[in-house]
Amino acid sequence: GDSVTQMEGPVTLSEEACLTINCTYTATGYPSLFWYVQYPGEGLQLLLKATKADDKGSNKGFEATYRKETTSFHLEKGSVQVSDSAVYFCALSDRTGGFKTIFGAGTRLFVKA
Amino acid sequence: DAGVTQSPTHLIKTRGQQVTLRCSPKSGHDTVSWYQQALGQGPQFIFQYYEEEERQRGNFPDRFSGHQFPNYSSELNVNALLLGDSALYLCASSRSGARETQYFGPGTRLLVL
């Protein structure tokens, strides 16, 4: 079945450092790909998405590019802030799966001032 | 524009009891999905409702059941609670023309003692 694998955390960075969180997927269909963010004690917020190969999703300085050839959707940000500290989930959803969203295990990010 | 709302925010039950969680979708959305998120893990899909019918179901026992009302709101019912049912229960809504993109509520944290 479909699955998502993302790098284990926690990831600890200093403010203004570059961030990359790796994500790869396995899917039988042609999924849409997502990054969600979960701040402490809260639900999930959609951070960005991409629906087809080579699409780049972006929001709040975060970017991810849908790479079909490597089945990857890595999350990047050029300069992180303390307020970016959260858990980040890579996810996929497609028609063949009935549009249920399948999540990775999450990567916790700590940003130090 | 109200987002996805869930009630209650927190709940404590004992083993063997039954619980009902409620969700109101984002305005304009007609599809509701439920997820269980155990501590430190990614959300797991329980089921999805569209046009008042269960359309997709994940790997959860029949103790988990749901309902969708004509106004698109939804309930999740769990019978014969087990300690392992302790988790954050997330509701997500989407619209039928873009069901792959889901917006999540803040969740209901259930503790089973």
PDB file of N, CA and C in Angstrom, chain A residues 6-108:
ATOM      1  N   GLN A   6       9.763   9.717   6.314  1.00  0.00           N
ATOM      2  CA  GLN A   6      10.461  10.977   6.493  1.00  0.00           C
ATOM      3  C   GLN A   6      11.565  10.824   7.531  1.00  0.00           C
ATOM      4  N   MET A   7      12.523  11.728   7.473  1.00  0.00           N
ATOM      5  CA  MET A   7      13.684  11.605   8.346  1.00  0.00           C
ATOM      6  C   MET A   7      13.270  11.708   9.802  1.00  0.00           C
ATOM      7  N   GLU A   8      13.981  10.942  10.612  1.00  0.00           N
ATOM      8  CA  GLU A   8      13.676  10.938  12.030  1.00  0.00           C
ATOM      9  C   GLU A   8      14.218  12.205  12.666  1.00  0.00           C
ATOM     10  N   GLY A   9      13.526  12.645  13.702  1.00  0.00           N
ATOM     11  CA  GLY A   9      14.015  13.781  14.457  1.00  0.00           C
ATOM     12  C   GLY A   9      14.522  13.334  15.804  1.00  0.00           C
ATOM     13  N   PRO A  10      14.698  14.259  16.707  1.00  0.00           N
ATOM     14  CA  PRO A  10      14.472  15.678  16.447  1.00  0.00           C
ATOM     15  C   PRO A  10      15.616  16.318  15.670  1.00  0.00           C
ATOM     16  N   VAL A  11      15.282  17.376  14.990  1.00  0.00           N
ATOM     17  CA  VAL A  11      16.264  18.206  14.310  1.00  0.00           C
ATOM     18  C   VAL A  11      16.409  19.482  15.127  1.00  0.00           C
ATOM     19  N   THR A  12      17.636  19.812  15.510  1.00  0.00           N
ATOM     20  CA  THR A  12      17.896  21.022  16.302  1.00  0.00           C
ATOM     21  C   THR A  12      18.773  21.963  15.488  1.00  0.00           C
ATOM     22  N   LEU A  13      18.294  23.183  15.296  1.00  0.00           N
ATOM     23  CA  LEU A  13      19.023  24.173  14.515  1.00  0.00           C
ATOM     24  C   LEU A  13      19.089  25.493  15.266  1.00  0.00           C
ATOM     25  N   SER A  14      20.064  26.287  14.932  1.00  0.00           N
ATOM     26  CA  SER A  14      20.126  27.652  15.440  1.00  0.00           C
ATOM     27  C   SER A  14      19.326  28.554  14.518  1.00  0.00           C
ATOM     28  N   GLU A  15      18.836  29.636  15.073  1.00  0.00           N
ATOM     29  CA  GLU A  15      18.069  30.605  14.273  1.00  0.00           C
ATOM     30  C   GLU A  15      18.897  31.041  13.066  1.00  0.00           C
ATOM     31  N   GLU A  16      18.218  31.186  11.926  1.00  0.00           N
ATOM     32  CA  GLU A  16      18.793  31.596  10.647  1.00  0.00           C
ATOM     33  C   GLU A  16      19.534  30.472   9.925  1.00  0.00           C
ATOM     34  N   ALA A  17      19.582  29.281  10.494  1.00  0.00           N
ATOM     35  CA  ALA A  17      20.189  28.145   9.781  1.00  0.00           C
ATOM     36  C   ALA A  17      19.252  27.660   8.688  1.00  0.00           C
ATOM     37  N   CYS A  18      19.830  26.861   7.752  1.00  0.00           N
ATOM     38  CA  CYS A  18      19.041  26.268   6.672  1.00  0.00           C
ATOM     39  C   CYS A  18      18.431  24.962   7.151  1.00  0.00           C
ATOM     40  N   LEU A  19      17.225  24.695   6.669  1.00  0.00           N
ATOM     41  CA  LEU A  19      16.508  23.483   7.046  1.00  0.00           C
ATOM     42  C   LEU A  19      16.229  22.626   5.814  1.00  0.00           C
ATOM     43  N   THR A  20      16.462  21.316   5.962  1.00  0.00           N
ATOM     44  CA  THR A  20      15.973  20.335   5.002  1.00  0.00           C
ATOM     45  C   THR A  20      15.422  19.153   5.782  1.00  0.00           C
ATOM     46  N   ILE A  21      14.188  18.784   5.520  1.00  0.00           N
ATOM     47  CA  ILE A  21      13.591  17.571   6.079  1.00  0.00           C
ATOM     48  C   ILE A  21      13.257  16.678   4.895  1.00  0.00           C
ATOM     49  N   ASN A  22      13.880  15.500   4.877  1.00  0.00           N
ATOM     50  CA  ASN A  22      13.697  14.591   3.750  1.00  0.00           C
ATOM     51  C   ASN A  22      12.400  13.809   3.852  1.00  0.00           C
ATOM     52  N   CYS A  23      11.781  13.593   2.704  1.00  0.00           N
ATOM     53  CA  CYS A  23      10.547  12.809   2.628  1.00  0.00           C
ATOM     54  C   CYS A  23      10.538  12.037   1.318  1.00  0.00           C
ATOM     55  N   THR A  24      10.277  10.748   1.403  1.00  0.00           N
ATOM     56  CA  THR A  24      10.066   9.930   0.213  1.00  0.00           C
ATOM     57  C   THR A  24       8.748   9.196   0.340  1.00  0.00           C
ATOM     58  N   TYR A  25       8.200   8.794  -0.786  1.00  0.00           N
ATOM     59  CA  TYR A  25       6.891   8.162  -0.753  1.00  0.00           C
ATOM     60  C   TYR A  25       6.847   6.948  -1.672  1.00  0.00           C
ATOM     61  N   THR A  26       5.879   6.092  -1.409  1.00  0.00           N
ATOM     62  CA  THR A  26       5.536   4.963  -2.278  1.00  0.00           C
ATOM     63  C   THR A  26       4.056   5.054  -2.550  1.00  0.00           C
ATOM     64  N   ALA A  27       3.688   5.033  -3.812  1.00  0.00           N
ATOM     65  CA  ALA A  27       2.268   5.144  -4.165  1.00  0.00           C
ATOM     66  C   ALA A  27       1.990   4.376  -5.448  1.00  0.00           C
ATOM     67  N   THR A  28       0.818   3.729  -5.510  1.00  0.00           N
ATOM     68  CA  THR A  28       0.432   3.003  -6.724  1.00  0.00           C
ATOM     69  C   THR A  28      -0.155   3.950  -7.760  1.00  0.00           C
ATOM     70  N   GLY A  29      -0.770   5.015  -7.300  1.00  0.00           N
ATOM     71  CA  GLY A  29      -1.370   5.976  -8.213  1.00  0.00           C
ATOM     72  C   GLY A  29      -0.455   7.169  -8.418  1.00  0.00           C
ATOM     73  N   TYR A  30      -1.080   8.309  -8.657  1.00  0.00           N
ATOM     74  CA  TYR A  30      -0.348   9.544  -8.908  1.00  0.00           C
ATOM     75  C   TYR A  30      -0.803  10.554  -7.856  1.00  0.00           C
ATOM     76  N   PRO A  31      -0.150  10.527  -6.685  1.00  0.00           N
ATOM     77  CA  PRO A  31      -0.703  11.264  -5.549  1.00  0.00           C
ATOM     78  C   PRO A  31      -0.425  12.760  -5.575  1.00  0.00           C
ATOM     79  N   SER A  32      -1.199  13.497  -4.793  1.00  0.00           N
ATOM     80  CA  SER A  32      -0.834  14.848  -4.390  1.00  0.00           C
ATOM     81  C   SER A  32       0.002  14.719  -3.118  1.00  0.00           C
ATOM     82  N   LEU A  33       0.941  15.640  -2.947  1.00  0.00           N
ATOM     83  CA  LEU A  33       1.860  15.589  -1.816  1.00  0.00           C
ATOM     84  C   LEU A  33       1.708  16.840  -0.957  1.00  0.00           C
ATOM     85  N   PHE A  34       1.871  16.658   0.349  1.00  0.00           N
ATOM     86  CA  PHE A  34       1.607  17.737   1.294  1.00  0.00           C
ATOM     87  C   PHE A  34       2.672  17.771   2.388  1.00  0.00           C
ATOM     88  N   TRP A  35       2.852  18.942   2.944  1.00  0.00           N
ATOM     89  CA  TRP A  35       3.514  19.108   4.229  1.00  0.00           C
ATOM     90  C   TRP A  35       2.527  19.792   5.165  1.00  0.00           C
ATOM     91  N   TYR A  36       2.351  19.160   6.338  1.00  0.00           N
ATOM     92  CA  TYR A  36       1.543  19.730   7.407  1.00  0.00           C
ATOM     93  C   TYR A  36       2.457  20.070   8.572  1.00  0.00           C
ATOM     94  N   VAL A  37       2.058  21.075   9.358  1.00  0.00           N
ATOM     95  CA  VAL A  37       2.814  21.449  10.549  1.00  0.00           C
ATOM     96  C   VAL A  37       1.896  21.392  11.768  1.00  0.00           C
ATOM     97  N   GLN A  38       2.449  20.903  12.864  1.00  0.00           N
ATOM     98  CA  GLN A  38       1.676  20.799  14.113  1.00  0.00           C
ATOM     99  C   GLN A  38       2.443  21.498  15.223  1.00  0.00           C
ATOM    100  N   TYR A  39       1.903  22.603  15.697  1.00  0.00           N
ATOM    101  CA  TYR A  39       2.502  23.317  16.818  1.00  0.00           C
ATOM    102  C   TYR A  39       2.047  22.657  18.118  1.00  0.00           C
ATOM    103  N   PRO A  40       2.801  22.818  19.178  1.00  0.00           N
ATOM    104  CA  PRO A  40       2.482  22.132  20.438  1.00  0.00           C
ATOM    105  C   PRO A  40       1.034  22.347  20.871  1.00  0.00           C
ATOM    106  N   GLY A  41       0.365  21.236  21.155  1.00  0.00           N
ATOM    107  CA  GLY A  41      -0.994  21.300  21.668  1.00  0.00           C
ATOM    108  C   GLY A  41      -2.050  21.654  20.651  1.00  0.00           C
ATOM    109  N   GLU A  42      -1.685  21.653  19.372  1.00  0.00           N
ATOM    110  CA  GLU A  42      -2.644  22.063  18.349  1.00  0.00           C
ATOM    111  C   GLU A  42      -2.871  20.964  17.314  1.00  0.00           C
ATOM    112  N   GLY A  43      -3.849  21.202  16.435  1.00  0.00           N
ATOM    113  CA  GLY A  43      -4.086  20.282  15.325  1.00  0.00           C
ATOM    114  C   GLY A  43      -3.100  20.543  14.203  1.00  0.00           C
ATOM    115  N   LEU A  44      -3.353  19.937  13.051  1.00  0.00           N
ATOM    116  CA  LEU A  44      -2.449  20.069  11.911  1.00  0.00           C
ATOM    117  C   LEU A  44      -2.864  21.251  11.036  1.00  0.00           C
ATOM    118  N   GLN A  45      -1.854  21.981  10.552  1.00  0.00           N
ATOM    119  CA  GLN A  45      -2.099  23.053   9.600  1.00  0.00           C
ATOM    120  C   GLN A  45      -1.446  22.685   8.277  1.00  0.00           C
ATOM    121  N   LEU A  46      -2.176  22.867   7.193  1.00  0.00           N
ATOM    122  CA  LEU A  46      -1.599  22.634   5.879  1.00  0.00           C
ATOM    123  C   LEU A  46      -0.542  23.702   5.608  1.00  0.00           C
ATOM    124  N   LEU A  47       0.688  23.273   5.362  1.00  0.00           N
ATOM    125  CA  LEU A  47       1.779  24.211   5.118  1.00  0.00           C
ATOM    126  C   LEU A  47       1.938  24.489   3.626  1.00  0.00           C
ATOM    127  N   LEU A  48       2.009  23.419   2.827  1.00  0.00           N
ATOM    128  CA  LEU A  48       2.113  23.575   1.382  1.00  0.00           C
ATOM    129  C   LEU A  48       1.746  22.269   0.710  1.00  0.00           C
ATOM    130  N   LYS A  49       1.492  22.353  -0.612  1.00  0.00           N
ATOM    131  CA  LYS A  49       1.141  21.152  -1.344  1.00  0.00           C
ATOM    132  C   LYS A  49       1.639  21.239  -2.782  1.00  0.00           C
ATOM    133  N   ALA A  50       1.709  20.091  -3.436  1.00  0.00           N
ATOM    134  CA  ALA A  50       2.030  20.012  -4.856  1.00  0.00           C
ATOM    135  C   ALA A  50       1.228  18.869  -5.446  1.00  0.00           C
ATOM    136  N   THR A  51       0.655  19.084  -6.611  1.00  0.00           N
ATOM    137  CA  THR A  51      -0.274  18.093  -7.162  1.00  0.00           C
ATOM    138  C   THR A  51       0.260  17.332  -8.360  1.00  0.00           C
ATOM    139  N   LYS A  52       1.383  17.765  -8.952  1.00  0.00           N
ATOM    140  CA  LYS A  52       1.935  17.009 -10.074  1.00  0.00           C
ATOM    141  C   LYS A  52       3.446  17.178 -10.113  1.00  0.00           C
ATOM    142  N   ALA A  53       4.068  16.308 -10.896  1.00  0.00           N
ATOM    143  CA  ALA A  53       5.527  16.274 -10.984  1.00  0.00           C
ATOM    144  C   ALA A  53       6.096  17.643 -11.344  1.00  0.00           C
ATOM    145  N   ASP A  54       7.187  17.995 -10.639  1.00  0.00           N
ATOM    146  CA  ASP A  54       7.933  19.240 -10.831  1.00  0.00           C
ATOM    147  C   ASP A  54       7.228  20.470 -10.269  1.00  0.00           C
ATOM    148  N   ASP A  55       6.024  20.289  -9.725  1.00  0.00           N
ATOM    149  CA  ASP A  55       5.363  21.406  -9.035  1.00  0.00           C
ATOM    150  C   ASP A  55       6.168  21.770  -7.801  1.00  0.00           C
ATOM    151  N   LYS A  56       6.235  23.042  -7.499  1.00  0.00           N
ATOM    152  CA  LYS A  56       6.866  23.493  -6.264  1.00  0.00           C
ATOM    153  C   LYS A  56       5.790  24.126  -5.404  1.00  0.00           C
ATOM    154  N   GLY A  57       5.617  23.596  -4.193  1.00  0.00           N
ATOM    155  CA  GLY A  57       4.741  24.226  -3.227  1.00  0.00           C
ATOM    156  C   GLY A  57       5.563  25.161  -2.358  1.00  0.00           C
ATOM    157  N   SER A  58       4.961  26.278  -1.939  1.00  0.00           N
ATOM    158  CA  SER A  58       5.694  27.210  -1.093  1.00  0.00           C
ATOM    159  C   SER A  58       4.735  27.978  -0.207  1.00  0.00           C
ATOM    160  N   ASN A  59       5.207  28.328   0.988  1.00  0.00           N
ATOM    161  CA  ASN A  59       4.408  29.081   1.946  1.00  0.00           C
ATOM    162  C   ASN A  59       5.300  29.465   3.113  1.00  0.00           C
ATOM    163  N   LYS A  60       5.201  30.697   3.564  1.00  0.00           N
ATOM    164  CA  LYS A  60       5.917  31.182   4.748  1.00  0.00           C
ATOM    165  C   LYS A  60       7.421  30.916   4.671  1.00  0.00           C
ATOM    166  N   GLY A  61       7.998  30.957   3.487  1.00  0.00           N
ATOM    167  CA  GLY A  61       9.425  30.728   3.329  1.00  0.00           C
ATOM    168  C   GLY A  61       9.806  29.266   3.167  1.00  0.00           C
ATOM    169  N   PHE A  62       8.876  28.361   3.356  1.00  0.00           N
ATOM    170  CA  PHE A  62       9.113  26.933   3.149  1.00  0.00           C
ATOM    171  C   PHE A  62       8.824  26.569   1.690  1.00  0.00           C
ATOM    172  N   GLU A  63       9.604  25.608   1.171  1.00  0.00           N
ATOM    173  CA  GLU A  63       9.399  25.135  -0.193  1.00  0.00           C
ATOM    174  C   GLU A  63       9.578  23.622  -0.243  1.00  0.00           C
ATOM    175  N   ALA A  64       8.900  23.000  -1.207  1.00  0.00           N
ATOM    176  CA  ALA A  64       9.118  21.580  -1.488  1.00  0.00           C
ATOM    177  C   ALA A  64       8.760  21.334  -2.942  1.00  0.00           C
ATOM    178  N   THR A  65       9.564  20.515  -3.621  1.00  0.00           N
ATOM    179  CA  THR A  65       9.339  20.227  -5.038  1.00  0.00           C
ATOM    180  C   THR A  65       8.988  18.757  -5.215  1.00  0.00           C
ATOM    181  N   TYR A  66       7.943  18.489  -5.968  1.00  0.00           N
ATOM    182  CA  TYR A  66       7.447  17.137  -6.254  1.00  0.00           C
ATOM    183  C   TYR A  66       8.391  16.503  -7.266  1.00  0.00           C
ATOM    184  N   ARG A  67       9.179  15.528  -6.830  1.00  0.00           N
ATOM    185  CA  ARG A  67      10.142  14.854  -7.706  1.00  0.00           C
ATOM    186  C   ARG A  67       9.672  13.428  -7.956  1.00  0.00           C
ATOM    187  N   LYS A  68       9.053  13.208  -9.095  1.00  0.00           N
ATOM    188  CA  LYS A  68       8.502  11.880  -9.396  1.00  0.00           C
ATOM    189  C   LYS A  68       9.620  10.861  -9.626  1.00  0.00           C
ATOM    190  N   GLU A  69      10.731  11.301 -10.224  1.00  0.00           N
ATOM    191  CA  GLU A  69      11.786  10.356 -10.567  1.00  0.00           C
ATOM    192  C   GLU A  69      12.473   9.787  -9.341  1.00  0.00           C
ATOM    193  N   THR A  70      12.490  10.568  -8.256  1.00  0.00           N
ATOM    194  CA  THR A  70      13.094  10.093  -7.016  1.00  0.00           C
ATOM    195  C   THR A  70      12.045   9.847  -5.935  1.00  0.00           C
ATOM    196  N   THR A  71      10.777   9.969  -6.283  1.00  0.00           N
ATOM    197  CA  THR A  71       9.640   9.819  -5.346  1.00  0.00           C
ATOM    198  C   THR A  71       9.922  10.561  -4.042  1.00  0.00           C
ATOM    199  N   SER A  72      10.269  11.838  -4.174  1.00  0.00           N
ATOM    200  CA  SER A  72      10.624  12.625  -2.993  1.00  0.00           C
ATOM    201  C   SER A  72       9.889  13.954  -2.962  1.00  0.00           C
ATOM    202  N   PHE A  73       9.842  14.532  -1.769  1.00  0.00           N
ATOM    203  CA  PHE A  73       9.158  15.824  -1.573  1.00  0.00           C
ATOM    204  C   PHE A  73       9.797  16.469  -0.340  1.00  0.00           C
ATOM    205  N   HIS A  74      11.049  16.829  -0.451  1.00  0.00           N
ATOM    206  CA  HIS A  74      11.820  17.334   0.682  1.00  0.00           C
ATOM    207  C   HIS A  74      11.409  18.765   1.032  1.00  0.00           C
ATOM    208  N   LEU A  75      11.290  19.035   2.323  1.00  0.00           N
ATOM    209  CA  LEU A  75      10.920  20.369   2.798  1.00  0.00           C
ATOM    210  C   LEU A  75      12.183  21.182   3.067  1.00  0.00           C
ATOM    211  N   GLU A  76      12.192  22.446   2.597  1.00  0.00           N
ATOM    212  CA  GLU A  76      13.367  23.291   2.765  1.00  0.00           C
ATOM    213  C   GLU A  76      12.965  24.688   3.204  1.00  0.00           C
ATOM    214  N   LYS A  77      13.855  25.301   3.982  1.00  0.00           N
ATOM    215  CA  LYS A  77      13.691  26.715   4.314  1.00  0.00           C
ATOM    216  C   LYS A  77      15.088  27.306   4.483  1.00  0.00           C
ATOM    217  N   GLY A  78      15.286  28.465   3.930  1.00  0.00           N
ATOM    218  CA  GLY A  78      16.617  29.045   3.903  1.00  0.00           C
ATOM    219  C   GLY A  78      17.081  29.611   5.239  1.00  0.00           C
ATOM    220  N   SER A  79      16.148  30.056   6.063  1.00  0.00           N
ATOM    221  CA  SER A  79      16.520  30.693   7.325  1.00  0.00           C
ATOM    222  C   SER A  79      15.393  30.473   8.329  1.00  0.00           C
ATOM    223  N   VAL A  80      15.623  29.568   9.279  1.00  0.00           N
ATOM    224  CA  VAL A  80      14.551  29.219  10.219  1.00  0.00           C
ATOM    225  C   VAL A  80      14.506  30.217  11.380  1.00  0.00           C
ATOM    226  N   GLN A  81      13.329  30.305  11.970  1.00  0.00           N
ATOM    227  CA  GLN A  81      13.103  31.159  13.127  1.00  0.00           C
ATOM    228  C   GLN A  81      12.662  30.306  14.310  1.00  0.00           C
ATOM    229  N   VAL A  82      12.784  30.867  15.508  1.00  0.00           N
ATOM    230  CA  VAL A  82      12.354  30.134  16.703  1.00  0.00           C
ATOM    231  C   VAL A  82      10.891  29.719  16.579  1.00  0.00           C
ATOM    232  N   SER A  83      10.100  30.567  15.958  1.00  0.00           N
ATOM    233  CA  SER A  83       8.661  30.291  15.804  1.00  0.00           C
ATOM    234  C   SER A  83       8.374  29.135  14.847  1.00  0.00           C
ATOM    235  N   ASP A  84       9.391  28.640  14.150  1.00  0.00           N
ATOM    236  CA  ASP A  84       9.203  27.471  13.270  1.00  0.00           C
ATOM    237  C   ASP A  84       9.281  26.150  14.042  1.00  0.00           C
ATOM    238  N   SER A  85       9.617  26.212  15.315  1.00  0.00           N
ATOM    239  CA  SER A  85       9.697  25.006  16.131  1.00  0.00           C
ATOM    240  C   SER A  85       8.334  24.330  16.172  1.00  0.00           C
ATOM    241  N   ALA A  86       8.290  23.087  15.721  1.00  0.00           N
ATOM    242  CA  ALA A  86       7.021  22.363  15.584  1.00  0.00           C
ATOM    243  C   ALA A  86       7.341  20.952  15.091  1.00  0.00           C
ATOM    244  N   VAL A  87       6.296  20.168  14.870  1.00  0.00           N
ATOM    245  CA  VAL A  87       6.441  18.861  14.226  1.00  0.00           C
ATOM    246  C   VAL A  87       5.926  18.978  12.798  1.00  0.00           C
ATOM    247  N   TYR A  88       6.698  18.492  11.869  1.00  0.00           N
ATOM    248  CA  TYR A  88       6.367  18.582  10.451  1.00  0.00           C
ATOM    249  C   TYR A  88       6.042  17.191   9.910  1.00  0.00           C
ATOM    250  N   PHE A  89       4.913  17.083   9.214  1.00  0.00           N
ATOM    251  CA  PHE A  89       4.460  15.808   8.664  1.00  0.00           C
ATOM    252  C   PHE A  89       4.397  15.902   7.142  1.00  0.00           C
ATOM    253  N   CYS A  90       5.033  14.937   6.492  1.00  0.00           N
ATOM    254  CA  CYS A  90       4.892  14.767   5.058  1.00  0.00           C
ATOM    255  C   CYS A  90       3.713  13.830   4.829  1.00  0.00           C
ATOM    256  N   ALA A  91       2.949  14.058   3.767  1.00  0.00           N
ATOM    257  CA  ALA A  91       1.743  13.253   3.564  1.00  0.00           C
ATOM    258  C   ALA A  91       1.408  13.157   2.086  1.00  0.00           C
ATOM    259  N   LEU A  92       0.613  12.138   1.742  1.00  0.00           N
ATOM    260  CA  LEU A  92       0.124  12.006   0.378  1.00  0.00           C
ATOM    261  C   LEU A  92      -1.345  11.632   0.383  1.00  0.00           C
ATOM    262  N   SER A  93      -1.982  11.917  -0.745  1.00  0.00           N
ATOM    263  CA  SER A  93      -3.388  11.571  -0.918  1.00  0.00           C
ATOM    264  C   SER A  93      -3.634  11.360  -2.400  1.00  0.00           C
ATOM    265  N   ASP A  94      -4.363  10.305  -2.753  1.00  0.00           N
ATOM    266  CA  ASP A  94      -4.699  10.164  -4.160  1.00  0.00           C
ATOM    267  C   ASP A  94      -6.045   9.475  -4.368  1.00  0.00           C
ATOM    268  N   ARG A  95      -6.509   9.554  -5.600  1.00  0.00           N
ATOM    269  CA  ARG A  95      -7.839   9.048  -5.957  1.00  0.00           C
ATOM    270  C   ARG A  95      -7.915   7.541  -5.749  1.00  0.00           C
ATOM    271  N   THR A  96      -6.853   6.812  -6.094  1.00  0.00           N
ATOM    272  CA  THR A  96      -6.911   5.358  -5.966  1.00  0.00           C
ATOM    273  C   THR A  96      -7.022   4.939  -4.509  1.00  0.00           C
ATOM    274  N   GLY A  97      -6.569   5.800  -3.596  1.00  0.00           N
ATOM    275  CA  GLY A  97      -6.693   5.524  -2.165  1.00  0.00           C
ATOM    276  C   GLY A  97      -7.947   6.109  -1.565  1.00  0.00           C
ATOM    277  N   GLY A  98      -8.839   6.591  -2.405  1.00  0.00           N
ATOM    278  CA  GLY A  98     -10.078   7.170  -1.917  1.00  0.00           C
ATOM    279  C   GLY A  98      -9.879   8.497  -1.212  1.00  0.00           C
ATOM    280  N   PHE A  99      -8.767   9.151  -1.491  1.00  0.00           N
ATOM    281  CA  PHE A  99      -8.470  10.479  -0.947  1.00  0.00           C
ATOM    282  C   PHE A  99      -8.223  10.470   0.552  1.00  0.00           C
ATOM    283  N   LYS A 100      -7.948   9.288   1.144  1.00  0.00           N
ATOM    284  CA  LYS A 100      -7.501   9.342   2.534  1.00  0.00           C
ATOM    285  C   LYS A 100      -6.069   9.834   2.523  1.00  0.00           C
ATOM    286  N   THR A 101      -5.698  10.585   3.544  1.00  0.00           N
ATOM    287  CA  THR A 101      -4.346  11.119   3.626  1.00  0.00           C
ATOM    288  C   THR A 101      -3.483  10.167   4.438  1.00  0.00           C
ATOM    289  N   ILE A 102      -2.333   9.818   3.887  1.00  0.00           N
ATOM    290  CA  ILE A 102      -1.381   8.947   4.565  1.00  0.00           C
ATOM    291  C   ILE A 102      -0.202   9.800   5.002  1.00  0.00           C
ATOM    292  N   PHE A 103       0.129   9.710   6.271  1.00  0.00           N
ATOM    293  CA  PHE A 103       1.150  10.564   6.873  1.00  0.00           C
ATOM    294  C   PHE A 103       2.430   9.808   7.174  1.00  0.00           C
ATOM    295  N   GLY A 104       3.532  10.540   7.139  1.00  0.00           N
ATOM    296  CA  GLY A 104       4.764  10.041   7.714  1.00  0.00           C
ATOM    297  C   GLY A 104       4.698  10.155   9.230  1.00  0.00           C
ATOM    298  N   ALA A 105       5.751   9.700   9.884  1.00  0.00           N
ATOM    299  CA  ALA A 105       5.760   9.663  11.351  1.00  0.00           C
ATOM    300  C   ALA A 105       5.999  11.026  11.977  1.00  0.00           C
ATOM    301  N   GLY A 106       6.396  12.000  11.170  1.00  0.00           N
ATOM    302  CA  GLY A 106       6.630  13.343  11.694  1.00  0.00           C
ATOM    303  C   GLY A 106       8.086  13.571  12.070  1.00  0.00           C
ATOM    304  N   THR A 107       8.526  14.808  11.916  1.00  0.00           N
ATOM    305  CA  THR A 107       9.881  15.218  12.297  1.00  0.00           C
ATOM    306  C   THR A 107       9.774  16.448  13.183  1.00  0.00           C
ATOM    307  N   ARG A 108      10.279  16.310  14.408  1.00  0.00           N
ATOM    308  CA  ARG A 108      10.220  17.445  15.336  1.00  0.00           C
ATOM    309  C   ARG A 108      11.402  18.359  15.070  1.00  0.00           C
TER     310      ARG A 108
END
